[in-house]
Amino acid sequence: MMVPSESTHSSPLDLLVVKELTVRFRTGNTLTRAVNGLDLRVGDGEIVALVGESGSGKSATALSILRLLPPRTATASGAIWFRGRELLGLKASEMREIRGSEIGMIFQEPMTSLNPAMTIGRQIAESLQLHLGMSKRQARERTVDLLGMVGIANARRRLEEHPHQLSGGMRQRVMIAIALACEPALLIADEPTTALDVTIQAQVLEVMASLAQTFGTAVILITHNLGVVARYSHHVNVMYGGRIVESARAADLFQNPRHPYTRGLLRSIPSINRDRRHPLVPIEGSPPSLTELPVGCTFAPRCQYATEECHASAPSLDALDDSHSVACWHAAELWEENAHHHGRVSIPSVGAGSEPL
C-alpha cells in the first residue's frame, strides 16, 4: 500500500488550482446550482479526496476540470489552472490534447465508459497512438505491458476480448490502464469502485494507488467511502451543497473534525475499532435541493449547533492553520468539544461506508 506522506497543501508546486468554480445546470426553467464558489488545490504527486453525500457537487467539479459538462445545459465560471494554463479559456482542440494525455479520468461505471464494440486492446492502443504517436505495433506491446501492470493475467490474450467478456473488477482495471497509459500528471477517479464488492474494491484501489506512485501522478479521488479516504489520501475536502465546508490533511481531519457535517459523517460510519459505548449516530434530515438552496449555511437545517447567524449568512472557508480550513460559524466550539471527547471518533476501514451516503 502507498502510505501518504505529509504535504503542505498550498505548496508552490501546485499542479492544479481551482478558484471560485461555479457550475449551473438549466433544464427548462429549473436552475440547479451544482457547485458554488469552490476552491481546490492539488500538488504534484498528491492524492486529494473530494468526499460528501450524493449530489454534493463532486462529479460536477470533476467534469468541469475536464471540460466535459454538457454545453447546452451547463455553465462553468471561475478559473481552473493546470500547469499554469487556464483550462476554461482553452479552445476545444487544445483541451482535447490535454484530456487523456496530461489529465486522465476513471469513471464510476466502466460498462458505460468502455466502447462495447471495440476490443480492450484497441481501446488502450488508440490513446497511445493518438497522444504519444506510437506505431500500431508499439502501442500493442505497450498495451500488453499496461494490462500486466494493472494485474490482468494472460494480457496478450485479453487484447482481443470485448468489455462484456470481462468481470466488473477487470473492466475497472482496464479503465485504470487507459487512464494511466500516457502517464498523465493528474488522474481524476470518480467513485472508481462503487459497483464492486469490498474485496475487489481493495484490490483495484491498491493497483491505482501503486501505479499513481510509480508514475508520480497526482490523484483527485472522488468518493463517499471514508475508509478509502483514510487509507489513501494526503488531503481531504468535504463537500456539502455544492461547497467545500472543510479542507484538511487526512490525519488532521479524522483526529480533529471541525465542521458539524464532517463530524456527522465520521460518527455515522461503522468501524471495527468503534467503542461500543458510543453507537453510530445518523445525520438527521436530508441534503438540500440544489434547485432551492437555503439562505445562509446550507447545513444549518440539519445542524445541532445552528444559530440565527447560521440561517442568515453563509460562512466563508477560513484557514485555521496552514493546512486546515473550515466554513462554520462554530468551528471554535467544535474544537473544544472534540478536545474534551478525544478519541471518540474512530477511523473507518476501507470496507466501511461502502454504500452510497
Coordinates of C-alpha atoms in Angstrom, one line a residue:
M1 CA 0.0 0.0 0.0
M2 CA 1.2 3.5 -0.7
V3 CA 1.4 5.4 2.6
P4 CA 0.6 9.1 2.2
S5 CA 3.3 11.5 3.2
E6 CA 2.8 14.8 4.9
S7 CA 2.5 17.7 2.4
T8 CA 1.7 21.4 2.5
H9 CA -1.5 21.9 0.6
S10 CA -0.7 25.4 -0.6
S11 CA 2.7 24.5 -2.0
P12 CA 4.4 26.4 -4.8
L13 CA 4.4 23.0 -6.6
D14 CA 0.6 23.1 -7.1
L15 CA -0.3 21.2 -10.2
L16 CA -4.0 22.2 -10.2
V17 CA -5.5 25.3 -8.8
V18 CA -9.3 25.8 -8.9
K19 CA -10.6 29.3 -7.9
E20 CA -14.2 30.3 -7.3
L21 CA -15.6 27.5 -9.5
T22 CA -19.4 27.8 -10.0
V23 CA -21.4 25.3 -12.0
R24 CA -25.0 25.7 -13.0
F25 CA -27.4 23.3 -14.9
R26 CA -30.5 24.6 -16.5
T27 CA -33.4 22.4 -17.5
G28 CA -36.3 24.4 -18.9
N29 CA -37.0 27.0 -16.2
T30 CA -35.2 25.0 -13.4
L31 CA -31.7 26.1 -12.4
T32 CA -29.6 23.7 -10.4
R33 CA -26.6 25.1 -8.5
A34 CA -24.3 22.2 -8.5
V35 CA -21.1 23.9 -7.4
N36 CA -20.9 27.2 -5.6
G37 CA -17.6 29.1 -5.5
L38 CA -15.3 26.1 -5.0
D39 CA -11.6 26.5 -4.3
L40 CA -9.3 23.5 -4.7
R41 CA -5.5 22.8 -4.9
V42 CA -3.7 19.7 -5.9
G43 CA 0.1 19.4 -5.6
D44 CA 2.4 17.3 -7.7
G45 CA 2.0 13.6 -6.8
E46 CA -0.6 14.4 -4.1
I47 CA -3.7 12.3 -3.5
V48 CA -6.6 14.7 -2.7
A49 CA -10.0 13.4 -1.8
L50 CA -13.4 15.0 -2.5
V51 CA -15.9 13.4 -0.2
G52 CA -19.6 14.0 0.5
E53 CA -23.1 12.8 0.0
S54 CA -24.5 12.1 -3.4
G55 CA -25.5 15.4 -5.1
S56 CA -22.9 17.4 -3.2
G57 CA -21.2 18.6 -6.4
K58 CA -18.2 16.2 -6.5
S59 CA -18.7 14.8 -10.0
A60 CA -19.7 18.2 -11.4
T61 CA -16.4 19.5 -10.2
A62 CA -14.5 16.7 -12.0
L63 CA -16.4 17.2 -15.2
S64 CA -15.6 20.9 -15.0
I65 CA -11.9 20.3 -14.7
L66 CA -12.0 18.0 -17.8
R67 CA -14.4 20.4 -19.7
L68 CA -16.9 17.6 -20.1
L69 CA -20.0 19.4 -18.9
P70 CA -22.9 19.3 -21.4
P71 CA -22.5 22.7 -23.3
R72 CA -26.2 23.2 -23.9
T73 CA -27.4 22.8 -20.3
A74 CA -24.4 23.6 -18.1
T75 CA -22.2 26.6 -17.5
A76 CA -19.0 26.8 -15.5
S77 CA -17.4 30.0 -14.3
G78 CA -14.3 30.9 -12.2
A79 CA -10.8 29.7 -13.1
I80 CA -9.1 26.3 -13.4
W81 CA -5.3 26.5 -13.7
F82 CA -3.4 23.3 -14.7
R83 CA 0.3 23.6 -15.1
G84 CA -0.1 27.3 -15.5
R85 CA -2.7 27.1 -18.2
E86 CA -6.3 28.3 -17.6
L87 CA -8.5 25.4 -18.8
L88 CA -11.8 27.2 -19.1
G89 CA -10.4 29.6 -21.6
L90 CA -8.8 27.0 -23.9
K91 CA -10.1 26.1 -27.3
A92 CA -11.8 22.7 -27.6
S93 CA -8.9 21.4 -29.7
E94 CA -6.4 22.4 -27.1
M95 CA -8.4 20.8 -24.3
R96 CA -8.6 17.5 -26.3
E97 CA -4.8 17.4 -26.3
I98 CA -4.7 17.7 -22.5
R99 CA -7.6 15.4 -21.8
G100 CA -6.3 11.8 -21.8
S101 CA -2.6 12.7 -22.1
E102 CA -2.0 15.1 -19.2
I103 CA -5.2 14.5 -17.3
G104 CA -6.7 11.0 -17.1
M105 CA -10.1 10.0 -15.9
I106 CA -11.6 6.9 -14.3
F107 CA -15.4 6.9 -14.3
Q108 CA -17.8 5.2 -11.9
E109 CA -19.1 2.5 -14.3
P110 CA -16.7 1.1 -16.9
M111 CA -19.5 -0.5 -18.9
T112 CA -20.8 2.9 -19.8
S113 CA -17.3 4.3 -20.4
L114 CA -15.8 1.5 -22.5
N115 CA -16.9 1.0 -26.1
P116 CA -18.7 -2.3 -26.2
A117 CA -18.0 -2.8 -29.9
M118 CA -14.2 -2.4 -29.6
T119 CA -11.7 -4.8 -28.2
I120 CA -9.9 -4.0 -25.0
G121 CA -6.5 -3.9 -26.8
R122 CA -7.7 -1.4 -29.4
Q123 CA -9.3 0.9 -26.8
I124 CA -6.0 1.2 -24.9
A125 CA -3.8 1.4 -28.0
E126 CA -5.8 4.2 -29.6
S127 CA -4.8 6.5 -26.8
L128 CA -1.2 5.7 -27.1
Q129 CA -1.2 6.2 -30.9
L130 CA -3.2 9.5 -30.6
H131 CA -1.3 11.2 -27.8
L132 CA 2.2 9.6 -27.9
G133 CA 2.5 9.0 -31.7
M134 CA 3.3 5.3 -31.3
S135 CA 3.0 2.9 -34.2
K136 CA 0.4 0.2 -34.1
R137 CA 3.0 -2.4 -33.1
Q138 CA 4.5 -0.2 -30.4
A139 CA 1.0 0.6 -29.0
R140 CA 0.1 -3.1 -28.9
E141 CA 3.2 -4.1 -27.0
R142 CA 2.7 -1.2 -24.6
T143 CA -0.9 -2.3 -24.1
V144 CA 0.3 -5.7 -23.0
D145 CA 2.6 -4.2 -20.5
L146 CA -0.1 -1.9 -19.1
L147 CA -2.6 -4.8 -18.7
G148 CA 0.1 -6.7 -16.8
M149 CA 0.7 -3.7 -14.6
V150 CA -2.9 -3.5 -13.6
G151 CA -3.0 -7.1 -12.7
I152 CA -4.7 -8.7 -15.6
A153 CA -3.4 -12.2 -16.3
N154 CA -2.9 -13.6 -19.9
A155 CA -2.7 -10.0 -21.1
R156 CA -1.9 -10.8 -24.7
R157 CA -5.0 -13.0 -25.0
R158 CA -7.2 -10.3 -23.4
L159 CA -6.3 -7.8 -26.1
E160 CA -8.9 -9.4 -28.4
E161 CA -11.7 -9.6 -25.8
H162 CA -14.6 -7.1 -25.5
P163 CA -15.7 -5.4 -22.3
H164 CA -18.7 -7.8 -21.8
Q165 CA -16.3 -10.7 -21.6
L166 CA -14.6 -9.3 -18.5
S167 CA -15.7 -9.1 -14.9
G168 CA -16.5 -5.8 -13.2
G169 CA -13.2 -5.7 -11.4
M170 CA -11.2 -6.5 -14.6
R171 CA -13.1 -3.8 -16.5
Q172 CA -12.2 -1.3 -13.9
R173 CA -8.6 -2.3 -14.2
V174 CA -8.8 -1.7 -17.9
M175 CA -10.1 1.8 -17.2
I176 CA -7.1 2.4 -14.9
A177 CA -4.8 1.2 -17.7
I178 CA -6.4 3.6 -20.2
A179 CA -6.3 6.5 -17.8
L180 CA -2.6 6.0 -16.9
A181 CA -1.5 4.9 -20.4
C182 CA 0.1 8.2 -21.3
E183 CA 1.4 8.7 -17.7
P184 CA -0.7 11.8 -17.0
A185 CA 0.3 14.4 -14.4
L186 CA -3.2 14.2 -12.9
L187 CA -5.7 11.4 -12.6
I188 CA -9.4 12.0 -11.6
A189 CA -11.0 8.9 -10.1
D190 CA -14.8 9.4 -9.8
E191 CA -16.1 6.7 -7.4
P192 CA -13.8 4.2 -9.1
T193 CA -15.0 1.1 -7.1
T194 CA -18.7 1.8 -6.4
A195 CA -20.1 -1.2 -8.3
L196 CA -17.6 -3.7 -6.9
D197 CA -17.6 -5.9 -3.9
V198 CA -15.4 -5.0 -1.0
T199 CA -12.6 -7.4 -1.7
I200 CA -12.3 -6.3 -5.4
Q201 CA -12.6 -2.7 -4.3
A202 CA -9.4 -3.0 -2.2
Q203 CA -7.5 -4.8 -5.0
V204 CA -8.4 -2.1 -7.6
L205 CA -7.6 0.7 -5.2
E206 CA -4.2 -0.8 -4.4
V207 CA -3.4 -1.1 -8.1
M208 CA -4.5 2.5 -8.7
A209 CA -2.5 3.9 -5.8
S210 CA 0.6 1.9 -6.6
L211 CA 0.6 2.9 -10.3
A212 CA 0.0 6.5 -9.4
Q213 CA 3.0 6.4 -7.2
T214 CA 5.1 4.7 -9.9
F215 CA 4.2 7.3 -12.5
G216 CA 4.3 10.3 -10.0
T217 CA 0.7 11.0 -10.8
A218 CA -1.4 13.3 -8.7
V219 CA -4.9 12.0 -8.0
I220 CA -8.3 13.6 -7.2
L221 CA -10.2 10.8 -5.5
I222 CA -13.9 11.3 -5.5
T223 CA -15.7 9.0 -3.1
H224 CA -18.3 8.7 -0.4
N225 CA -16.2 6.0 1.3
L226 CA -14.4 7.4 4.3
G227 CA -12.4 4.2 4.7
V228 CA -10.9 4.8 1.3
V229 CA -10.2 8.4 2.2
A230 CA -8.4 7.4 5.4
R231 CA -6.2 4.8 3.7
Y232 CA -5.1 6.6 0.5
S233 CA -5.5 10.4 0.7
H234 CA -3.0 13.1 1.7
H235 CA -5.6 15.8 1.9
V236 CA -9.4 15.7 2.2
N237 CA -12.0 18.2 1.0
V238 CA -15.5 17.6 2.4
M239 CA -18.3 18.9 0.2
Y240 CA -21.9 19.8 1.1
G241 CA -24.5 21.6 -1.0
G242 CA -22.0 22.4 -3.8
R243 CA -19.4 23.9 -1.5
I244 CA -16.3 22.7 0.4
V245 CA -17.1 23.0 4.0
E246 CA -13.9 21.6 5.4
S247 CA -10.4 21.0 4.0
A248 CA -7.5 19.4 5.9
R249 CA -4.7 16.9 5.9
A250 CA -6.3 13.5 6.2
A251 CA -4.8 12.7 9.6
D252 CA -5.9 16.1 10.9
L253 CA -9.4 15.7 9.6
F254 CA -10.0 12.3 11.2
Q255 CA -8.4 13.3 14.5
N256 CA -10.0 16.7 14.8
P257 CA -13.0 17.3 12.5
R258 CA -14.1 21.0 12.8
H259 CA -17.3 21.1 10.8
P260 CA -20.5 19.6 12.2
Y261 CA -21.1 17.8 8.9
T262 CA -17.7 16.2 8.8
R263 CA -18.1 15.0 12.4
G264 CA -21.6 13.7 11.5
L265 CA -20.1 11.7 8.6
L266 CA -17.5 10.2 10.8
R267 CA -19.9 9.3 13.6
S268 CA -22.3 7.6 11.1
I269 CA -19.8 5.2 9.5
P270 CA -19.2 1.8 11.1
S271 CA -15.7 0.8 12.2
I272 CA -14.3 -2.4 13.6
N273 CA -12.5 -0.2 16.2
R274 CA -15.5 1.7 17.3
D275 CA -16.1 1.9 21.1
R276 CA -19.4 0.0 21.8
R277 CA -20.3 2.6 24.4
H278 CA -20.7 5.2 21.6
P279 CA -23.1 3.8 18.9
L280 CA -23.5 5.1 15.4
V281 CA -25.2 8.5 15.2
P282 CA -27.1 9.3 11.9
I283 CA -27.2 12.8 10.5
E284 CA -30.8 13.9 10.9
G285 CA -32.7 15.3 7.9
S286 CA -31.8 15.2 4.1
P287 CA -29.3 17.0 1.9
P288 CA -30.6 20.3 0.4
S289 CA -32.2 20.5 -3.0
L290 CA -29.6 22.1 -5.4
T291 CA -32.5 23.9 -7.1
E292 CA -33.6 25.6 -3.8
L293 CA -30.6 26.0 -1.6
P294 CA -31.3 27.6 1.8
V295 CA -30.2 31.0 2.8
G296 CA -27.1 31.1 4.9
C297 CA -25.2 27.9 5.8
T298 CA -26.5 25.1 3.6
F299 CA -26.0 22.6 6.5
A300 CA -27.9 24.8 9.1
P301 CA -31.3 23.0 8.7
R302 CA -29.6 19.7 9.8
C303 CA -27.1 21.2 12.3
Q304 CA -27.5 20.9 16.1
Y305 CA -25.3 24.0 16.5
A306 CA -27.2 26.2 14.1
T307 CA -28.0 29.7 15.4
E308 CA -29.7 32.8 13.9
E309 CA -26.4 33.8 12.3
C310 CA -26.1 30.4 10.5
H311 CA -29.5 30.8 8.9
A312 CA -28.8 34.4 7.9
S313 CA -25.4 34.3 6.2
A314 CA -23.1 31.6 4.8
P315 CA -19.6 31.4 6.5
S316 CA -16.6 31.5 4.2
L317 CA -13.9 28.8 4.1
D318 CA -11.4 30.2 6.6
A319 CA -7.9 28.9 7.3
L320 CA -7.4 27.7 10.9
D321 CA -3.7 27.0 10.2
D322 CA -1.5 26.3 7.1
S323 CA -3.5 23.2 6.1
H324 CA -6.9 23.1 7.8
S325 CA -9.8 25.3 6.7
V326 CA -13.4 25.2 7.7
A327 CA -16.6 27.1 6.8
C328 CA -18.5 27.2 10.1
W329 CA -19.5 29.9 12.5
H330 CA -19.0 27.5 15.4
A331 CA -15.6 26.0 14.5
A332 CA -14.0 27.0 17.8
E333 CA -16.9 25.5 19.8
L334 CA -16.4 22.2 17.9
W335 CA -12.7 22.2 18.5
E336 CA -13.3 22.5 22.3
E337 CA -15.8 19.7 22.2
N338 CA -13.5 17.4 20.1
A339 CA -10.7 18.0 22.6
H340 CA -13.0 17.1 25.5
H341 CA -14.2 13.9 23.9
H342 CA -10.8 13.0 22.3
G343 CA -10.7 9.5 20.8
R344 CA -14.5 9.1 20.3
V345 CA -14.3 9.4 16.5
S346 CA -12.7 6.3 15.0
I347 CA -11.1 6.0 11.6
P348 CA -13.2 3.7 9.4
S349 CA -11.8 0.8 7.5
V350 CA -11.7 0.6 3.7
G351 CA -14.8 -1.6 3.6
A352 CA -16.8 0.8 5.9
G353 CA -19.3 3.0 4.3
S354 CA -19.2 1.1 1.0
E355 CA -22.8 2.0 0.3
P356 CA -23.7 5.5 -1.0
L357 CA -24.3 8.1 1.7

